[in-house]
Tab-separated table of C-alpha atoms and ligand atoms in Angstrom:
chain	number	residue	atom	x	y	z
A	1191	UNK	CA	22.037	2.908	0.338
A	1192	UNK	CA	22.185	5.266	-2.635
A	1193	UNK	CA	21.122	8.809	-2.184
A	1194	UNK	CA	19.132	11.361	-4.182
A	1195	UNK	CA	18.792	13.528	-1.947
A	1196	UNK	CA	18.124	16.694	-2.566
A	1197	UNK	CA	19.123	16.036	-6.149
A	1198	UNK	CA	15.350	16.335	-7.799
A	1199	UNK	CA	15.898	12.754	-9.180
A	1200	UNK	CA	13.172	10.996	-8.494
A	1201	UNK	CA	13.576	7.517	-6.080
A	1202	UNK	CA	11.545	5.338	-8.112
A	1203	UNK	CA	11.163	5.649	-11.769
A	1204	UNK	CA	8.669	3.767	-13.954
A	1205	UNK	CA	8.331	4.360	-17.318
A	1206	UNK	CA	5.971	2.485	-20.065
A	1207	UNK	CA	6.595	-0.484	-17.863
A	1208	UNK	CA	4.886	-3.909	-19.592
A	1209	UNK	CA	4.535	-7.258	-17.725
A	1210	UNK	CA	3.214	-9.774	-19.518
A	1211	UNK	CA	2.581	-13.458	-18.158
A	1212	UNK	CA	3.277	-16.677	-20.084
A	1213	UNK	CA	-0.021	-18.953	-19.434
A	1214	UNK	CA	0.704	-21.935	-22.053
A	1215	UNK	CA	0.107	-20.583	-25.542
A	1216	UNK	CA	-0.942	-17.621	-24.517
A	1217	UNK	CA	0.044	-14.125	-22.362
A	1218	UNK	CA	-1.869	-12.175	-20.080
A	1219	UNK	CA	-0.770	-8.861	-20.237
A	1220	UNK	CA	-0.822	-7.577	-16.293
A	1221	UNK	CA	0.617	-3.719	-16.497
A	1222	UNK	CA	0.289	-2.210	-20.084
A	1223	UNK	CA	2.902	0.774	-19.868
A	1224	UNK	CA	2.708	2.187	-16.384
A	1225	UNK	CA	4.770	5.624	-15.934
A	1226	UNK	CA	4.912	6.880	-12.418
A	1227	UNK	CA	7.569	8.384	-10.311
A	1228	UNK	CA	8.598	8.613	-6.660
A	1229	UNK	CA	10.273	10.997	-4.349
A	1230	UNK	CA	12.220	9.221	-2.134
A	1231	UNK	CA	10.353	9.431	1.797
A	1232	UNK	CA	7.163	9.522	-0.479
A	1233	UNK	CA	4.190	7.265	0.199
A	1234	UNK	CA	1.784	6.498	-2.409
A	1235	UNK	CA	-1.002	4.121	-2.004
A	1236	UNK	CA	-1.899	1.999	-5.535
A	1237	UNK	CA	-5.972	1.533	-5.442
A	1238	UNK	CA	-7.203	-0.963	-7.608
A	1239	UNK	CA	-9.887	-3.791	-7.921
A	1240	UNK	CA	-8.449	-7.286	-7.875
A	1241	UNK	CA	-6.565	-8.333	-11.045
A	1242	UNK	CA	-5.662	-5.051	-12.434
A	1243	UNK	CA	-2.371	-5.082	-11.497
A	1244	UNK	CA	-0.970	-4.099	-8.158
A	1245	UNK	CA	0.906	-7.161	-6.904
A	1246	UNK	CA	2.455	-7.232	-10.508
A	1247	UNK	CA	3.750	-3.650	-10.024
A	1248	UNK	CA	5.029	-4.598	-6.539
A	1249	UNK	CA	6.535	-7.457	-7.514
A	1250	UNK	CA	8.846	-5.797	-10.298
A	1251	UNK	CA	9.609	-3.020	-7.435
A	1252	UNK	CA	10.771	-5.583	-5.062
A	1253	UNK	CA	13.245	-7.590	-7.727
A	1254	UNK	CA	10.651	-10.635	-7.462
A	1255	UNK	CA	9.947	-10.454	-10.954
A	1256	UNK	CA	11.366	-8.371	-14.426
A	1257	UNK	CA	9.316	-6.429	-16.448
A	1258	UNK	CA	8.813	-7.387	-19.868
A	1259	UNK	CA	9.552	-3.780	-20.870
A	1260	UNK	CA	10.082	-0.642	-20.031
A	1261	UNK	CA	12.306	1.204	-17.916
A	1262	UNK	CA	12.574	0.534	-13.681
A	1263	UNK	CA	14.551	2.352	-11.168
A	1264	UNK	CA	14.675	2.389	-7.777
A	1265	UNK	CA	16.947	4.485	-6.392
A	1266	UNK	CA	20.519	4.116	-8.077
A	1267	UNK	CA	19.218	0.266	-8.610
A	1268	UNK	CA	18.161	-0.499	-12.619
A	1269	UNK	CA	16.238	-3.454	-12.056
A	1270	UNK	CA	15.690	-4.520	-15.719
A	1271	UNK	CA	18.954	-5.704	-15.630
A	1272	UNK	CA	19.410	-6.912	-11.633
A	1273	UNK	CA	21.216	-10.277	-11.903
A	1274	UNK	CA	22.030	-13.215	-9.345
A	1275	UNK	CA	23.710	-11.678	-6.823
A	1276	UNK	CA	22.726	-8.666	-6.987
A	1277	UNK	CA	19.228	-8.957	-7.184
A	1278	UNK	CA	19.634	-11.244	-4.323
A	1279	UNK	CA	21.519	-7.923	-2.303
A	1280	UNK	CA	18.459	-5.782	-3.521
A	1281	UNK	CA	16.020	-8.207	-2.461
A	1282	UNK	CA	18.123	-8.674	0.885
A	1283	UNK	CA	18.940	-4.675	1.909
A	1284	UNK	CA	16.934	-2.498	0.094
A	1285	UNK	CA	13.482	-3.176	-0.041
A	1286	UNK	CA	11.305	-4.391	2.953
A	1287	UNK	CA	7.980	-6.689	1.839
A	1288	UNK	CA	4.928	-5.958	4.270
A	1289	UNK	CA	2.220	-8.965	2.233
A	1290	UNK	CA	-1.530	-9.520	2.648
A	1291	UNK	CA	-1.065	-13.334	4.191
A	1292	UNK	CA	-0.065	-13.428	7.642
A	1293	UNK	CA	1.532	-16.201	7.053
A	1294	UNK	CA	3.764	-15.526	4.261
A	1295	UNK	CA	5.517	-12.720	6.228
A	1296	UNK	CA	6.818	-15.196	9.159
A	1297	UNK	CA	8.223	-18.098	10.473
A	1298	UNK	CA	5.405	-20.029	12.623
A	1299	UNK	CA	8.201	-22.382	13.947
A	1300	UNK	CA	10.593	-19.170	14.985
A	1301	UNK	CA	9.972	-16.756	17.894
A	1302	UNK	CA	9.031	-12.978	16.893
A	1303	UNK	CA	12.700	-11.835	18.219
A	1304	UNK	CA	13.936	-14.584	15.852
A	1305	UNK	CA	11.853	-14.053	12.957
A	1306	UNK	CA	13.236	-10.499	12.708
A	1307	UNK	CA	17.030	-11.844	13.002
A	1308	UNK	CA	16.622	-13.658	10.500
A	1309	UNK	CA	17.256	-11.257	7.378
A	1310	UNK	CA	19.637	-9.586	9.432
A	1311	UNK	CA	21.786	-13.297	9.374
A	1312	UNK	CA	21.134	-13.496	5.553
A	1313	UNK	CA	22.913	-10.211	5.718
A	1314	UNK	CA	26.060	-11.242	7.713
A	1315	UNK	CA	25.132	-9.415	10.735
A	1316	UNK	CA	26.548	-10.236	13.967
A	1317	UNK	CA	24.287	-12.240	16.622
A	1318	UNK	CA	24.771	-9.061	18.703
A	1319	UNK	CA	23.819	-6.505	16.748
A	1320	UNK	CA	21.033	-8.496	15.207
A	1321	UNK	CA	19.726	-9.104	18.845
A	1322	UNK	CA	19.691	-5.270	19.453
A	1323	UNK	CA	18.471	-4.181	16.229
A	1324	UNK	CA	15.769	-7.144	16.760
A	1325	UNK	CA	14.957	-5.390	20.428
A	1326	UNK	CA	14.955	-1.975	18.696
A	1327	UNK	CA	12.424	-2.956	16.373
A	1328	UNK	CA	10.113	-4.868	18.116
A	1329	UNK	CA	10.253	-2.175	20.292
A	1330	UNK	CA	9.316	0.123	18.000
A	1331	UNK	CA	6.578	-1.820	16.655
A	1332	UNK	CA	5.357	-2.109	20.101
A	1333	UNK	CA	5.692	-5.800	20.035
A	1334	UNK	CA	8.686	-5.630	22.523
A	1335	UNK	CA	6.427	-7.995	25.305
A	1336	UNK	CA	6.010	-10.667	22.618
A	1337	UNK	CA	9.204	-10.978	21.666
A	1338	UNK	CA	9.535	-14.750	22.269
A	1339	UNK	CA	6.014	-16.010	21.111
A	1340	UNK	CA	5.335	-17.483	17.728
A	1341	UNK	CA	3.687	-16.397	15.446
A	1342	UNK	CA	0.697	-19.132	16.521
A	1343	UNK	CA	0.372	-17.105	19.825
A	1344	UNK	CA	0.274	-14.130	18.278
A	1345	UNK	CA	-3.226	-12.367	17.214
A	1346	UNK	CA	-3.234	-11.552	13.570
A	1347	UNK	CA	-2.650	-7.874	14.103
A	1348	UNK	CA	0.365	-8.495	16.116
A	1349	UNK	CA	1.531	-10.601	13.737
A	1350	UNK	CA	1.563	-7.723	10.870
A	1351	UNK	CA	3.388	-5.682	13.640
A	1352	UNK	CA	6.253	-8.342	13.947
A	1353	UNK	CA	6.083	-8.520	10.070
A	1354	UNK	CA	7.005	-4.869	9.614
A	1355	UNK	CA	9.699	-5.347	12.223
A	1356	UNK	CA	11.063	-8.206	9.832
A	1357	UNK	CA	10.777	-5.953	6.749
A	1358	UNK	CA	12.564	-3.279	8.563
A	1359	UNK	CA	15.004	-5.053	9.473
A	1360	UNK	CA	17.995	-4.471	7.411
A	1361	UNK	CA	17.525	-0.859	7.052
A	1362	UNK	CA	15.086	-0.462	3.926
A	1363	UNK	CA	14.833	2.340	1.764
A	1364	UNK	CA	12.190	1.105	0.453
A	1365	UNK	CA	8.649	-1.073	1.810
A	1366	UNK	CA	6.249	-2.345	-0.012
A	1367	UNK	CA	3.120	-3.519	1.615
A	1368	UNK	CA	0.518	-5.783	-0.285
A	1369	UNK	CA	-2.939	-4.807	1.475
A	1370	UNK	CA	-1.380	-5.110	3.921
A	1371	UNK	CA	-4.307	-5.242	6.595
A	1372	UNK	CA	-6.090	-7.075	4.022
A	1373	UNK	CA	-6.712	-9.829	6.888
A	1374	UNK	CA	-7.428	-7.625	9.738
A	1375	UNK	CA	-10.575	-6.471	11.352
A	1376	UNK	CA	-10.991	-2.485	10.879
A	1377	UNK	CA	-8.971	-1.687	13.746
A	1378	UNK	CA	-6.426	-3.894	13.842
A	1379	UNK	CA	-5.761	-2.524	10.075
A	1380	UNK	CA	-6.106	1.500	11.511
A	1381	UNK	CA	-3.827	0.637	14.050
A	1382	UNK	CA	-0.906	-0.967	11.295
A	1383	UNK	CA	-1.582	1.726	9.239
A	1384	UNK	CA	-0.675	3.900	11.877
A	1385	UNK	CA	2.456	2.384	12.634
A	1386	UNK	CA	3.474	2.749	9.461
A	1387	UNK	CA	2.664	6.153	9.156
A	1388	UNK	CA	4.998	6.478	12.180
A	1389	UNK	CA	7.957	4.142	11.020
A	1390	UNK	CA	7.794	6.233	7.915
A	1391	UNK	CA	8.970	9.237	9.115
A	1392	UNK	CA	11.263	7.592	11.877
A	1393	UNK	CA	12.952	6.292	9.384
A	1394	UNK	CA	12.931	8.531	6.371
A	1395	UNK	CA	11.356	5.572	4.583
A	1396	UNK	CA	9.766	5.333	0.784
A	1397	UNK	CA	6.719	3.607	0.882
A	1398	UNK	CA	4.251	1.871	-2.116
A	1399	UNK	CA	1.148	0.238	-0.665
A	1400	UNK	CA	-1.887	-1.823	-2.837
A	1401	UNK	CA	-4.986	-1.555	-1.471
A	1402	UNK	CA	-8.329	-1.486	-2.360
A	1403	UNK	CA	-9.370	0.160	0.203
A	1404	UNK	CA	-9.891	4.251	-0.007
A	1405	UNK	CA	-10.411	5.242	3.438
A	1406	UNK	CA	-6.794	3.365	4.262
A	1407	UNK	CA	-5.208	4.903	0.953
A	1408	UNK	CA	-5.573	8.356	2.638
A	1409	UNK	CA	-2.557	7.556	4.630
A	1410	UNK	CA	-0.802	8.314	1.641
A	1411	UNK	CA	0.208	11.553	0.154
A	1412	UNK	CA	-1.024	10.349	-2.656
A	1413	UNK	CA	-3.123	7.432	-4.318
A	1414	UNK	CA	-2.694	6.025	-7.937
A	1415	UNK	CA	-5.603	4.156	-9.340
A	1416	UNK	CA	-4.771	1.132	-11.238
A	1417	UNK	CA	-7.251	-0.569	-13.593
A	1418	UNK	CA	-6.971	-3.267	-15.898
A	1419	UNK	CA	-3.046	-3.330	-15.980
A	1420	UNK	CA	-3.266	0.875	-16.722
A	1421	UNK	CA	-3.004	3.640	-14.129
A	1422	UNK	CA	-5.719	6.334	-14.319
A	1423	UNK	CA	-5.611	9.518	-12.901
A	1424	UNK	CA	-3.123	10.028	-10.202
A	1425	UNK	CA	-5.603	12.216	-7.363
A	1426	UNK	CA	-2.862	14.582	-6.596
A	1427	UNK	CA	-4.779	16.130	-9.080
A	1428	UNK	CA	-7.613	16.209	-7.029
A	1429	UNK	CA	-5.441	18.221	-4.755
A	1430	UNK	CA	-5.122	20.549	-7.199
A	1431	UNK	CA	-9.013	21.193	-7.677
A	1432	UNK	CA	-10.333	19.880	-4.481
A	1433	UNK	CA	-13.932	18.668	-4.032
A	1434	UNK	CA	-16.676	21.089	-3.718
A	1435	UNK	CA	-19.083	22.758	-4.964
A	1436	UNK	CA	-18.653	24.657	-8.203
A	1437	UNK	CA	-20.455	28.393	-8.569
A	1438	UNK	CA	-23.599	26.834	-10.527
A	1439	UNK	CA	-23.719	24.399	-7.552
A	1440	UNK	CA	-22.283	21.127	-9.391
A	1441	UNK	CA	-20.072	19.107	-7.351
A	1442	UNK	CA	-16.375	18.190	-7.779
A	1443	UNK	CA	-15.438	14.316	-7.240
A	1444	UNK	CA	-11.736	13.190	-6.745
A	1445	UNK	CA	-11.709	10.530	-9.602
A	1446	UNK	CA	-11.552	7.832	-7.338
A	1447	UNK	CA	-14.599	8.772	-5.610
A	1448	UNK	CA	-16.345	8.958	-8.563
A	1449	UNK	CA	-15.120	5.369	-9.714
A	1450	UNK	CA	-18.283	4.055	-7.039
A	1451	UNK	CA	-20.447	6.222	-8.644
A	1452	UNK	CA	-19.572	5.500	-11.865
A	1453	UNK	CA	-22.199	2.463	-13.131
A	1454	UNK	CA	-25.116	4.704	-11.328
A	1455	UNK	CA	-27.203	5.969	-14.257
A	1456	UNK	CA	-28.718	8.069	-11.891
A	1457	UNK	CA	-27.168	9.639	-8.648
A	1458	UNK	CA	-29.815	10.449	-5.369
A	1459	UNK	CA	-28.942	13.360	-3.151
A	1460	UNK	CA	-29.754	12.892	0.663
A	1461	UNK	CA	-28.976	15.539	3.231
A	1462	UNK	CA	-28.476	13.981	7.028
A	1463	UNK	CA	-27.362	15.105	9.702
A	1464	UNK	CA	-23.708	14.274	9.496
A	1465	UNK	CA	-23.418	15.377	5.950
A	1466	UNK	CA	-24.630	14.661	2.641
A	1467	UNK	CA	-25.137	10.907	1.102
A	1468	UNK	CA	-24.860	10.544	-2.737
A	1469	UNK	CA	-26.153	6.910	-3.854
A	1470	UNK	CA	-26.356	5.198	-7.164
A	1471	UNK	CA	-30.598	5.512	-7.214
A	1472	UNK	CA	-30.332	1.939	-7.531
A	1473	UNK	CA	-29.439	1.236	-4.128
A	1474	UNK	CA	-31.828	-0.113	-1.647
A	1475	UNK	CA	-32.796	1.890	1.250
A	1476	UNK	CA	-30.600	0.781	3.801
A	1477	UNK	CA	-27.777	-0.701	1.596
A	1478	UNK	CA	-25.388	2.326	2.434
A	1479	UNK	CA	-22.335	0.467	2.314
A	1480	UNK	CA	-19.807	1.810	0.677
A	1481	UNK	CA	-20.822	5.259	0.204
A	1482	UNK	CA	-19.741	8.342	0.258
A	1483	UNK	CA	-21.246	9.758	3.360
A	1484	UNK	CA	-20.191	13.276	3.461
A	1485	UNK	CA	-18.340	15.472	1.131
A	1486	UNK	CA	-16.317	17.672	3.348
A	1487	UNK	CA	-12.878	16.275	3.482
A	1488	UNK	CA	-11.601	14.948	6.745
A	1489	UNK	CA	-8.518	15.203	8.149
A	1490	UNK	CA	-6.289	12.079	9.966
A	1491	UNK	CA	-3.614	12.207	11.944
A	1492	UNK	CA	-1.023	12.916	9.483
A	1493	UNK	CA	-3.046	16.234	8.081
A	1494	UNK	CA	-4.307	14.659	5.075
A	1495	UNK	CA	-7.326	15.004	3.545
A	1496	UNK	CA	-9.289	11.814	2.972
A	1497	UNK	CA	-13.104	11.116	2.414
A	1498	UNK	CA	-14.801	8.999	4.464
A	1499	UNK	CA	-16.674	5.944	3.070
A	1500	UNK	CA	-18.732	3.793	5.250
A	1501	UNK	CA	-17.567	0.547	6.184
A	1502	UNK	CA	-17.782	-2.167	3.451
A	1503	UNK	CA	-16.217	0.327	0.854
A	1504	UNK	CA	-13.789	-2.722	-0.387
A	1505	UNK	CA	-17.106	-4.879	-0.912
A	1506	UNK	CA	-19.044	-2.191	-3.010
A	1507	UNK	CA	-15.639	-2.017	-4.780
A	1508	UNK	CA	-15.713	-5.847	-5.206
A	1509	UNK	CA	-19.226	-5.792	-6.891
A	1510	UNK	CA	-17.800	-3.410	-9.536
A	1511	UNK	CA	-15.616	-5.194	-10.828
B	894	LIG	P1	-3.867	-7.399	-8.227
B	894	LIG	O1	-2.700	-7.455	-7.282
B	894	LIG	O2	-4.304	-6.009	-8.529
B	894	LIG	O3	-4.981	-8.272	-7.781
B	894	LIG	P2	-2.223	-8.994	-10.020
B	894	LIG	O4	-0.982	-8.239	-10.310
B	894	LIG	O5	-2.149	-10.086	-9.014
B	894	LIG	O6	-3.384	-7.964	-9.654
B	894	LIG	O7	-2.778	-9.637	-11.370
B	894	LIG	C1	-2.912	-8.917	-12.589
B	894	LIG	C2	-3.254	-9.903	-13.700
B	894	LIG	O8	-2.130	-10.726	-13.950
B	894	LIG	C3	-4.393	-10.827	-13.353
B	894	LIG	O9	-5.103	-11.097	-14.550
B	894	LIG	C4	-3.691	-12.077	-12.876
B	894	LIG	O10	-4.477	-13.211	-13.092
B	894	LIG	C5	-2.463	-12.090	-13.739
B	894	LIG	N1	-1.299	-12.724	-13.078
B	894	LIG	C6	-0.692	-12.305	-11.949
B	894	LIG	N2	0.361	-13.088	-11.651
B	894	LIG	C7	0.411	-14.037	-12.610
B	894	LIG	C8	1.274	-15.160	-12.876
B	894	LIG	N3	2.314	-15.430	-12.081
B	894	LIG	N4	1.020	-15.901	-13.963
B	894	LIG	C9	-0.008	-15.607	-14.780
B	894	LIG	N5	-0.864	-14.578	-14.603
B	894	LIG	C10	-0.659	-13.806	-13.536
């Protein structure tokens, strides 16, 4: 698929996008003018409470839907103007879809092995190759044992394994995942999000995931926070002025951090022994969910910085909104 490498050109470009919904007499106005880019081989993670706007964006990037207006590029692909065909092709080759519901990513009547053929038929591939590449993947997904269960048989981790097979299938520049451990337990969703981490740079891909949850967001190189159909600060700028301690002994929060701080009035200080707990003074006690627990960033696997939340993060997020 199209190339710009090397060139500087960004892979995805978004500018002043607008998508506006139709409800009977009235619209509701989901993104209000998102700009954003992408390198391609990038992956950015798109944090956001429910409703402001994520699927929307994802959507539009995957040729489901058309922005109302505004500009939208992925790769050499203009997809204001994607018709028939050729949407269907986009749809088809170029983007992979990793979603939220199990269910919506596979076939419960169709084996794993044939679940992942499947867009690879759509495609006009030949049963041979699509039996290989189907092998390859499943293989790489570490699902090669299951290949003839159902979906059914399948826990719902495996499942989301098989499901990224399927969305790799025709050779994807680009995947976009819709929480897409949203219905795992914690490490069912650690585990996915480590496979992708390793797909990714297997196969050179770009990748946009929605989540709400932080701790998973620092799989990304970097995390845009969407609110109310607007993006707020992208936290590569945190990168730029990392968290710490300033010389009169205030402390630096990434902005997204901050955002479960941000309805405290007033903020309590706790040292422990595994680092130091801020917590809106409202809090009870032992409520710690969701909080920030220590404010030395951590490093995972992939040498990124993240900072840890306690389990529950998504909840305390919930109750914000
Ligand atoms: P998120 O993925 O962050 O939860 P969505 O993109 O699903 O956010 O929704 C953003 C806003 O757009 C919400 O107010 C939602 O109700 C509305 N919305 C989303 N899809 C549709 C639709 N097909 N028709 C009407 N309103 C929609």
């Amino acid at each position: 698929m199209p190339s710009n490498n090397g060139s500087g050109k960004p892979y995805i470009d978004c500018k002043h996008v607008v998508k506006a919904y139709s409800v009977g007499d009235h619209e509701i106005v989901a993104l209000r003018g998102i700009d954003f880019t992408m390198q391609r081989g990038e992956m950015v993670a798109i944090v956001g409470p429910s409703g402001a706007g994520k699927s929307s964006l994802l959507n539009l990037l995957g040729g489901l839907d058309t922005p109302t207006a505004g500009q939208l590029r992925a790769g050499d692909v203009n997809l204001l103007d994607l018709k028939g065909r050729a949407r269907a092709e986009y749809r088809l080759r170029q983007v992979g879809f990793v979603w939220q519901q199990v269910d919506r990513n596979l076939l419960a009547h169709r084996s794993a092995l044939r679940n992942v053929t499947l867009p690879m038929m759509m495609a006009g591939l030949g049963r041979r190759a699509r039996s290989q590449r189907a092998r390859e993947l499943l293989d790489a997904v570490g699902m090669s044992e299951h290949a003839h269960k159902r979906p059914p048989q399948l826990s719902g981790g495996q499942q989301q394994r098989v499901a990224v097979a399927v969305a790799l299938a025709n050779h994807p520049d680009l995947l976009l995942a819709d929480e897409p451990t949203g219905a795992l337990d914690r490490q069912s969703a650690e585990q996915i999000m480590e496979l992708i981490a390793d797909l990714r740079a297997r196969y050179g891909l770009t990748i946009l995931m929605a989540t709400h949850d932080m701790e998973l967001a620092a799989y990304a190189d970097r995390t845009l926070t969407l609110r109310d159909g607007a993006l707020g600060q992208d936290l590569t700028a945190a990168e730029e002025s990392p968290p710490g301690l300033d010389e009169e002994g205030r402390i630096r929060l990434p902005p997204a951090v901050r955002a479960h701080l941000d309805d405290a009035a007033r903020i309590a200080v706790e040292v422990r022994p595994e680092g130091v707990l801020l917590r809106p003074e409202q809090a009870s006690e032992d409520d710690t969910d969701g909080l920030l627990q220590d404010m030395l960033p951590r490093h995972n696997g992939a040498g990124k910085r993240w900072w840890p939340f306690r389990r529950g993060g998504s909840a305390r997020e919930e109750a914000h909104q």
